[in-house]
CSV table of C-alpha atoms and ligand atoms in Angstrom, one decimal:
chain,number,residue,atom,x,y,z
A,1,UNK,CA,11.8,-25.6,105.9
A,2,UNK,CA,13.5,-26.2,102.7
A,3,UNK,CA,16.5,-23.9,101.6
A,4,UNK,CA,15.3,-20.6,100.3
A,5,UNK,CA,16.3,-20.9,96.6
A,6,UNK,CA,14.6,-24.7,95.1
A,7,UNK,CA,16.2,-23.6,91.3
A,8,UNK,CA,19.7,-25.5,91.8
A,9,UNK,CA,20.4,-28.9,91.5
A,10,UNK,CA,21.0,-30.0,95.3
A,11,UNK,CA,17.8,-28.6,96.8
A,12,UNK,CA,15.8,-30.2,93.7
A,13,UNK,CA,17.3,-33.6,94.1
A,14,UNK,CA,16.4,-33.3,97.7
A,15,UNK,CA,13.1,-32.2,97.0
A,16,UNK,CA,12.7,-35.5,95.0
A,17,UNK,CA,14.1,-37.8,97.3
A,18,UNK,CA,12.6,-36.4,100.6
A,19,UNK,CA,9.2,-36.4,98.5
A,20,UNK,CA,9.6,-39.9,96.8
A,21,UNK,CA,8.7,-38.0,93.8
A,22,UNK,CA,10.3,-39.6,90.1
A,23,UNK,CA,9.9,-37.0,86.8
A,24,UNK,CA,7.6,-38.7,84.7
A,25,UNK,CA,8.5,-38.3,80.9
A,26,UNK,CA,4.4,-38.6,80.2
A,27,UNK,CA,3.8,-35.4,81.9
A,28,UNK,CA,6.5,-33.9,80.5
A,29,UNK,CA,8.7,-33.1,83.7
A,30,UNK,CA,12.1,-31.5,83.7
A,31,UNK,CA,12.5,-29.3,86.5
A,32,UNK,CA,14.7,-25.8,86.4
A,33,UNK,CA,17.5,-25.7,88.4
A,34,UNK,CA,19.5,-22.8,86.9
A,35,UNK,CA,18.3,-19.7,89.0
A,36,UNK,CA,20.0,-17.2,85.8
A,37,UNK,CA,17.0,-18.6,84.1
A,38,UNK,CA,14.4,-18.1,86.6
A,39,UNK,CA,15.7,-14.6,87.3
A,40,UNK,CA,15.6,-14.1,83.0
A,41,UNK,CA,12.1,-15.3,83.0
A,42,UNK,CA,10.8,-13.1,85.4
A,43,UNK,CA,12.8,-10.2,84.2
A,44,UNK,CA,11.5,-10.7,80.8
A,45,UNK,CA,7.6,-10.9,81.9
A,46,UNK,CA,8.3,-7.6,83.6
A,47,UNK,CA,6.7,-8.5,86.5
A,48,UNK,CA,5.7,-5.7,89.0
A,49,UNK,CA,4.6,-6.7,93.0
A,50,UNK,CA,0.8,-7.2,92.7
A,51,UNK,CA,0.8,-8.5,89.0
A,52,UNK,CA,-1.3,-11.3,88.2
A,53,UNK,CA,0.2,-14.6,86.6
A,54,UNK,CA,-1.1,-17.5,85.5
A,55,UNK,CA,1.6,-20.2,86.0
A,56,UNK,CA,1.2,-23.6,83.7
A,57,UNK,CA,2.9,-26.6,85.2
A,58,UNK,CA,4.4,-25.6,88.6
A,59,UNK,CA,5.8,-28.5,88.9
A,60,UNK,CA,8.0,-28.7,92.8
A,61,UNK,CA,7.6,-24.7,92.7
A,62,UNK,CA,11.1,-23.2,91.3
A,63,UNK,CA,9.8,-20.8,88.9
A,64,UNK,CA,6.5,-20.0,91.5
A,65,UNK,CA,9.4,-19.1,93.7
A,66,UNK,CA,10.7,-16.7,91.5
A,67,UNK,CA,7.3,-15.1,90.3
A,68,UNK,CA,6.3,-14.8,94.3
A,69,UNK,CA,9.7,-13.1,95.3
A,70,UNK,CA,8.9,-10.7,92.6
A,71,UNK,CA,5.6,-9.7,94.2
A,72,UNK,CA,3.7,-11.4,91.8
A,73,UNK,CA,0.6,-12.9,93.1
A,74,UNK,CA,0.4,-16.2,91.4
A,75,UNK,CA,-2.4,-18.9,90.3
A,76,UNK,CA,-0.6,-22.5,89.2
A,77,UNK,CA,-2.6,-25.1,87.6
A,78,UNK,CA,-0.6,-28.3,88.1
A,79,UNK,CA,-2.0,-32.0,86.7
A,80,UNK,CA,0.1,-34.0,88.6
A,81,UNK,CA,-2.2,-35.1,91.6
A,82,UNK,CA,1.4,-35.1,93.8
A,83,UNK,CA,2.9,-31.9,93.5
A,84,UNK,CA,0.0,-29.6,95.0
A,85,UNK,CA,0.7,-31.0,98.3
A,86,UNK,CA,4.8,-30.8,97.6
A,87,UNK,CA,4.0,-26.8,97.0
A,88,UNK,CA,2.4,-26.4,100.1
A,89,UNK,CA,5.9,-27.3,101.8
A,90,UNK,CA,8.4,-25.9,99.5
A,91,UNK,CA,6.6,-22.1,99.4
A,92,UNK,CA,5.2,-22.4,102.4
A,93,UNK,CA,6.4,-19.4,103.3
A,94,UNK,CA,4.8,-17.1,100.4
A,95,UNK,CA,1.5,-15.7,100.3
A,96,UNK,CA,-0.5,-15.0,97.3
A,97,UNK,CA,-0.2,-18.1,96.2
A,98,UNK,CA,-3.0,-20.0,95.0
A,99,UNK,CA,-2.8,-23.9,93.2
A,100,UNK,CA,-5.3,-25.3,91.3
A,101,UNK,CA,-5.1,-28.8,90.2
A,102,UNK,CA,-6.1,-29.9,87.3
A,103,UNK,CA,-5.2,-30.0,83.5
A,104,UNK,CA,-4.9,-26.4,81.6
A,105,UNK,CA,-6.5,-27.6,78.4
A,106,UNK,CA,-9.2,-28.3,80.7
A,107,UNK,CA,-9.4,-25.4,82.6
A,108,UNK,CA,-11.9,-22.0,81.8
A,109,UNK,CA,-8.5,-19.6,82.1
A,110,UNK,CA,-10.9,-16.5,81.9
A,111,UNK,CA,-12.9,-17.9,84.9
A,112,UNK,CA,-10.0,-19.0,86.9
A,113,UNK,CA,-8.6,-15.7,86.1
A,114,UNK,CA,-12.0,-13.3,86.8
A,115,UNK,CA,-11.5,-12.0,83.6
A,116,UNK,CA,-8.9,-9.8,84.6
A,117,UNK,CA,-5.8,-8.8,83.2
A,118,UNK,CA,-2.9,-11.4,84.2
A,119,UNK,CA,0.7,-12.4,82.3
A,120,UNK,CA,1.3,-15.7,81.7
A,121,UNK,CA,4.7,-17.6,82.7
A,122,UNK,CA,5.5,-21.3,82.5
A,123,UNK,CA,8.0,-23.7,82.0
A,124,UNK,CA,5.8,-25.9,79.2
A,125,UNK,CA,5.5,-29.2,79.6
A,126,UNK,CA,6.6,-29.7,75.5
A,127,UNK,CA,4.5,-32.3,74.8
A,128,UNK,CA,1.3,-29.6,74.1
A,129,UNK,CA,3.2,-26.7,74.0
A,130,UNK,CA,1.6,-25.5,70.7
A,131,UNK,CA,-2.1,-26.3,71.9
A,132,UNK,CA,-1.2,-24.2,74.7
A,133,UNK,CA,-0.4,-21.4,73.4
A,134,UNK,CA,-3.5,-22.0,70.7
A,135,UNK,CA,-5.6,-21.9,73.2
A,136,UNK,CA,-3.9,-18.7,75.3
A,137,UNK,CA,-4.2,-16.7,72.0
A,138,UNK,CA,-6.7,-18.0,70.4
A,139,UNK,CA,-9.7,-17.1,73.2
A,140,UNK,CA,-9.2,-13.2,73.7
A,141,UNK,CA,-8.2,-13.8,77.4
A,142,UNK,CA,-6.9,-10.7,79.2
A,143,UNK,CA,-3.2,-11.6,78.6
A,144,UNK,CA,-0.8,-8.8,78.5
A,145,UNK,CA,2.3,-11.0,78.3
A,146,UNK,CA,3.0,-14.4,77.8
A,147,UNK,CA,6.8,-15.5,79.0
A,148,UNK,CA,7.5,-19.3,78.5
A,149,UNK,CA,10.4,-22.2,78.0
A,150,UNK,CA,9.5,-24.6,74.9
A,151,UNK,CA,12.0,-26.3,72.7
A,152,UNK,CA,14.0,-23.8,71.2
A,153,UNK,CA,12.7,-25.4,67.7
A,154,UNK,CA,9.5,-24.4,68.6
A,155,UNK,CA,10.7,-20.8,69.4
A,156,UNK,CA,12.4,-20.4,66.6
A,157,UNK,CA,8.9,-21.2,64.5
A,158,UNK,CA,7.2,-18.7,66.8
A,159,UNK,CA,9.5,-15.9,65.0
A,160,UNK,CA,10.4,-17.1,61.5
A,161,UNK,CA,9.5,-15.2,59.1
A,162,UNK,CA,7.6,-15.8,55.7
A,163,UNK,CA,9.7,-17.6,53.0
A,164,UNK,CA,12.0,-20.3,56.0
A,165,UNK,CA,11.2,-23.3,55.8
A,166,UNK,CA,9.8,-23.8,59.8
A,167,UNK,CA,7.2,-20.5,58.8
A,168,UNK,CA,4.2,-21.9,59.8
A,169,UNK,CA,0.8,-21.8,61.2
A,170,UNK,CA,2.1,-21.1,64.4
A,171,UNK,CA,3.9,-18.4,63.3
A,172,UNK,CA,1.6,-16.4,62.4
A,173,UNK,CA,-1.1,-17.0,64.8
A,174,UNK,CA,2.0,-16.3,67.4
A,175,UNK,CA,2.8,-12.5,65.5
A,176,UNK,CA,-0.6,-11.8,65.2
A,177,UNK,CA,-1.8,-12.1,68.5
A,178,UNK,CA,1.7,-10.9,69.6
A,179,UNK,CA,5.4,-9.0,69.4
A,180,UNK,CA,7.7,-12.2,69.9
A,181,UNK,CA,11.2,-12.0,70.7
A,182,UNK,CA,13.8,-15.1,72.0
A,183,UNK,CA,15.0,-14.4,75.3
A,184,UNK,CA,17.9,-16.4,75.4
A,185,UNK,CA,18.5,-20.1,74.3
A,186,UNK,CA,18.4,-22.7,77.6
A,187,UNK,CA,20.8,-26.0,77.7
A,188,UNK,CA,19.6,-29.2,78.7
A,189,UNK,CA,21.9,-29.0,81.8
A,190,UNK,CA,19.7,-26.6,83.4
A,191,UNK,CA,17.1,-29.3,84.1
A,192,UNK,CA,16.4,-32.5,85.8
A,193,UNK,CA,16.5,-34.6,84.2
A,194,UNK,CA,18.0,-33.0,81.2
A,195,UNK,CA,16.1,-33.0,78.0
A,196,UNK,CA,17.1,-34.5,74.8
A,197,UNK,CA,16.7,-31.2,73.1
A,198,UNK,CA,17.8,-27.3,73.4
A,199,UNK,CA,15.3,-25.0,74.6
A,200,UNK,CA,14.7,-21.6,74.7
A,201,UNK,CA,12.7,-18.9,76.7
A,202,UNK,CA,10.8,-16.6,74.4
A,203,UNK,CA,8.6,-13.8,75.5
A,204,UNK,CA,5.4,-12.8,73.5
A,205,UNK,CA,4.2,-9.5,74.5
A,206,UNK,CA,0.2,-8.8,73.3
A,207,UNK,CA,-0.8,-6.9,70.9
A,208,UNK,CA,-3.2,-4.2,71.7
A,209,UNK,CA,-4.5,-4.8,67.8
A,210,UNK,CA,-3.8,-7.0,65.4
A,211,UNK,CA,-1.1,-5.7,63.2
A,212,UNK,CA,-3.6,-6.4,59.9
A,213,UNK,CA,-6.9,-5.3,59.3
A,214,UNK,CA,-8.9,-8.9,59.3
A,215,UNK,CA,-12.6,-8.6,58.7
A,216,UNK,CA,-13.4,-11.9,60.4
A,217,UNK,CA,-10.8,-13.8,62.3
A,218,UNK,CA,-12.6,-17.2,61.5
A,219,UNK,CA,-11.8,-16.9,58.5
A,220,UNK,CA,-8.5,-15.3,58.5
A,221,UNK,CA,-7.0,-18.6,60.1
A,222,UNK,CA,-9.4,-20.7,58.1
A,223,UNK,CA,-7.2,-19.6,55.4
A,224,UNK,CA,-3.9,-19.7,57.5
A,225,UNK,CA,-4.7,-23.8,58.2
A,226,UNK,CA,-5.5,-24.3,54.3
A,227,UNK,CA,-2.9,-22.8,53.0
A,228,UNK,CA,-0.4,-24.4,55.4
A,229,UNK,CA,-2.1,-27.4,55.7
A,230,UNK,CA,-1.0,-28.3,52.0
A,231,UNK,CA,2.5,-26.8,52.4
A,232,UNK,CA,4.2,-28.7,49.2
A,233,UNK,CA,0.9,-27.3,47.0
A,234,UNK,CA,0.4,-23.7,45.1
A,235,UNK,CA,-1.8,-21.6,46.6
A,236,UNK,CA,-4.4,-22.5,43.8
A,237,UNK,CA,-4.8,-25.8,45.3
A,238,UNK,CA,-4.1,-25.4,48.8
A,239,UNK,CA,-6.8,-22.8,49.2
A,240,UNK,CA,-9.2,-25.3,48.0
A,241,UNK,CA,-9.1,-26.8,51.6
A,242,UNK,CA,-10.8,-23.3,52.7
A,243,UNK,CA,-14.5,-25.1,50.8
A,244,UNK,CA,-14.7,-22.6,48.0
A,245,UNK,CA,-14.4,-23.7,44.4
A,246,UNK,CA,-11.5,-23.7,42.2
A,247,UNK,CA,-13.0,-20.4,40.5
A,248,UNK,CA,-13.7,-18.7,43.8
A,249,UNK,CA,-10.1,-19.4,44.9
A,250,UNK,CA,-9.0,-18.4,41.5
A,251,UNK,CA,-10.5,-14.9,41.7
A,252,UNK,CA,-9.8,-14.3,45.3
A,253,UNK,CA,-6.0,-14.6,44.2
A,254,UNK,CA,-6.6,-12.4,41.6
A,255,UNK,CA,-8.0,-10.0,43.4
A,256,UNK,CA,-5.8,-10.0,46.4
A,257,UNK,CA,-3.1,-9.7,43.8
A,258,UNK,CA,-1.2,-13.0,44.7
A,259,UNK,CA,0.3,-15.1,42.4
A,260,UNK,CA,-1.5,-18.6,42.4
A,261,UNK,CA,1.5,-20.1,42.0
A,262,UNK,CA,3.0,-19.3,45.1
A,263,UNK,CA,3.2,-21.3,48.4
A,264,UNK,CA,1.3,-20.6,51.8
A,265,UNK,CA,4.7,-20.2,53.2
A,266,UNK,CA,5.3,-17.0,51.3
A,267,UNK,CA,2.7,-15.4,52.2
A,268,UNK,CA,3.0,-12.0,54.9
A,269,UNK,CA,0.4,-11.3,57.6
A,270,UNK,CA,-1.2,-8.8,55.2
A,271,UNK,CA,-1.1,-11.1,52.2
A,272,UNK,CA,-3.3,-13.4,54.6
A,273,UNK,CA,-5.3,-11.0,55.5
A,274,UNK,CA,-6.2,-9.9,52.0
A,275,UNK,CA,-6.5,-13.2,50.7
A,276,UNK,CA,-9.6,-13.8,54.3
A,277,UNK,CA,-11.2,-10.5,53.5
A,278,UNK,CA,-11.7,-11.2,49.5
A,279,UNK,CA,-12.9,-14.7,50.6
A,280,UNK,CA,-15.0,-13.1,53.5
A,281,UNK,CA,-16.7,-10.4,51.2
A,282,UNK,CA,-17.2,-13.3,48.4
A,283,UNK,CA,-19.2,-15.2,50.8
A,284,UNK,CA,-21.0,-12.4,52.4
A,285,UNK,CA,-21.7,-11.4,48.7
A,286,UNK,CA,-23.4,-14.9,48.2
A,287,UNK,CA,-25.8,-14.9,51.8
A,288,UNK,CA,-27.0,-11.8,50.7
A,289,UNK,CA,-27.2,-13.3,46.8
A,290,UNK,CA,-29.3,-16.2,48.4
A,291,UNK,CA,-31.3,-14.4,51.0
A,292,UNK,CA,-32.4,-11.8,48.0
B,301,SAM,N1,7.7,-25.2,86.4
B,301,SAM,C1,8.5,-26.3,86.8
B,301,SAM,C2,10.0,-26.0,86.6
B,301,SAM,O1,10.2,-25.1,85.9
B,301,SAM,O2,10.8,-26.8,87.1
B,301,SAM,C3,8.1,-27.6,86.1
B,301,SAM,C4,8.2,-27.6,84.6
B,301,SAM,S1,7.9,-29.1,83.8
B,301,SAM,C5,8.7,-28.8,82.3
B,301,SAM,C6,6.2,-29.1,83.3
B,301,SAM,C7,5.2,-29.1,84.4
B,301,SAM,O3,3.8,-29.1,83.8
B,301,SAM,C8,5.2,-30.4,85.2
B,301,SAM,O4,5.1,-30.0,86.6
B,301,SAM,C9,4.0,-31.2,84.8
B,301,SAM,O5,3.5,-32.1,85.8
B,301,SAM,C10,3.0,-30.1,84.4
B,301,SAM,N2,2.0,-30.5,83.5
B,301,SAM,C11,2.0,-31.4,82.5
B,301,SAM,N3,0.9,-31.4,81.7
B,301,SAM,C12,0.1,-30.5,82.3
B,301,SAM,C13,-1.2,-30.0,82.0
B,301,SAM,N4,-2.0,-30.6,81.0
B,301,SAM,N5,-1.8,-29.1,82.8
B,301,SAM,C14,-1.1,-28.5,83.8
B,301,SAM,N6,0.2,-28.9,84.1
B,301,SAM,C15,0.8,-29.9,83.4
């Protein structure tokens, strides 16, 4: 049996060796070994004995470890091939653990997760954080929290706010689906191997409703990406990327009461959503215009 706690350096490295196993940079492996962070993940997903969590990325189980001594009852989806059977040793002695192999953007989360409601916790492998968390938020999945490591960069773009320079489409896909907060800033000396950047644990708790009224999503982030997508242009331009003319795109910023002149990256939640429901209506306008 290996030692009870696998988040310090010593049991990890003997993990590795008595497994044969080498991190490999492609699937972005660098394993926790600083228990104060797995205790502040934990602590920061609020988890309860009997919660549900969705684990991305396992990896040798240090994080798991710290879910499952919580109570939580735990379902990891792991890609590397080796580690399902390195689990199976170092928690052998949990129950309600269940690992799935296979690759997350692969994997139909609601399925997997009946449809019920779960938190999500992970140490992200950072080379798809962001279509990760896309995909979490972006399908209406019965998250109520969503507690994960990325590179504290990309944290810090999770919570700017309109007018910074890192404000982005992220940004507000991440606050409108959510209540962001960093939990505390990680060094590369709690992992093996260390990575070349800082990271950061940030916590993104659900929103029961969006914080804006948005008549149809679709469109609300159709508008996000355009505007965003063009990031050096004025609105009047980059909106152009949304497939309405420069007249429709010239009215709807009239009537939204934005100036064309100004960039995507000024723009609030509610200036987004104004802008997608004058575009919305103006299109609705026109399907009833044709169909009449
Ligand atoms: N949770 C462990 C820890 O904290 O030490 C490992 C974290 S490591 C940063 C990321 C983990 O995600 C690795 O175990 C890697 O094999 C796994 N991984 C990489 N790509 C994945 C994918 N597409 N789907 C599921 N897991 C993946």
């Amino acid at each position: 049996m290996i030692a009870p706690e696998i988040a310090s350096p010593a049991v990890t490295r003997h993990i590795l060796k008595s497994f044969g196993l080498h991190a490999s940079k492609r699937l972005g492996q660098n394993f926790l070994v600083d228990g104060a962070v797995v205790k502040d993940i934990v602590a920061a997903a609020e988890i309860v004995a009997g919660d549900r969590v969705l684990e991305i990325g396992p990896g040798i189980g240090t994080l798991t470890q710290g879910l499952l001594e919580a109570g939580a009852h735990v379902t990891a989806v792991e890609l590397d091939k080796k580690l399902p059977a390195v689990l199976a040793e170092t928690l052998a002695s949990y129950d309600h653990l269940h690992v799935v192999p296979g690759d997350i953007l692969k994997t139909d989360i609601r399925a997997l997760m009946e449809n019920q409601p779960f938190k999500v916790a992970a140490n992200l492998p950072y080379y798809i954080t962001t279509p990760i968390l896309l995909a979490l938020l972006e399908q209406h999945l019965p998250i109520t929290h969503i507690v994960t490591m990325v590179q504290k960069e990309v944290a810090e773009r999770m919570i700017a706010a309109p007018g910074s320079k890192i404000y982005g489409a992220l940004s507000v896909a991440v606050q409108y689906h959510t209540e962001p907060r960093i939990v505390r800033e990680v060094a590369p000396r709690s992992f093996i191997p260390a990575p070349e950047v800082a990271s950061a644990v940030i916590a993104c708790r659900k929103r029961e409703k969006p914080p804006v009224e948005v008549e149809d999503e679709r469109m609300f982030f159709r508008v996000v990406r355009a505007a965003f997508g063009q990031r050096r242009k004025t609105l009047a331009n980059a909106l152009l990327g949304v497939g309405a003319s420069k007249t429709a795109v010239r009215h709807a910023l009239e009537e939204a009461g934005i100036d064309a002149q100004r960039r995507g990256e000024t723009l609030r939640l509610a200036e987004f959503a104004h802008l997608a429901n004058v575009f919305f209506a103006g299109k609705r306008d026109d399907g009833q215009e044709a169909n009449a």
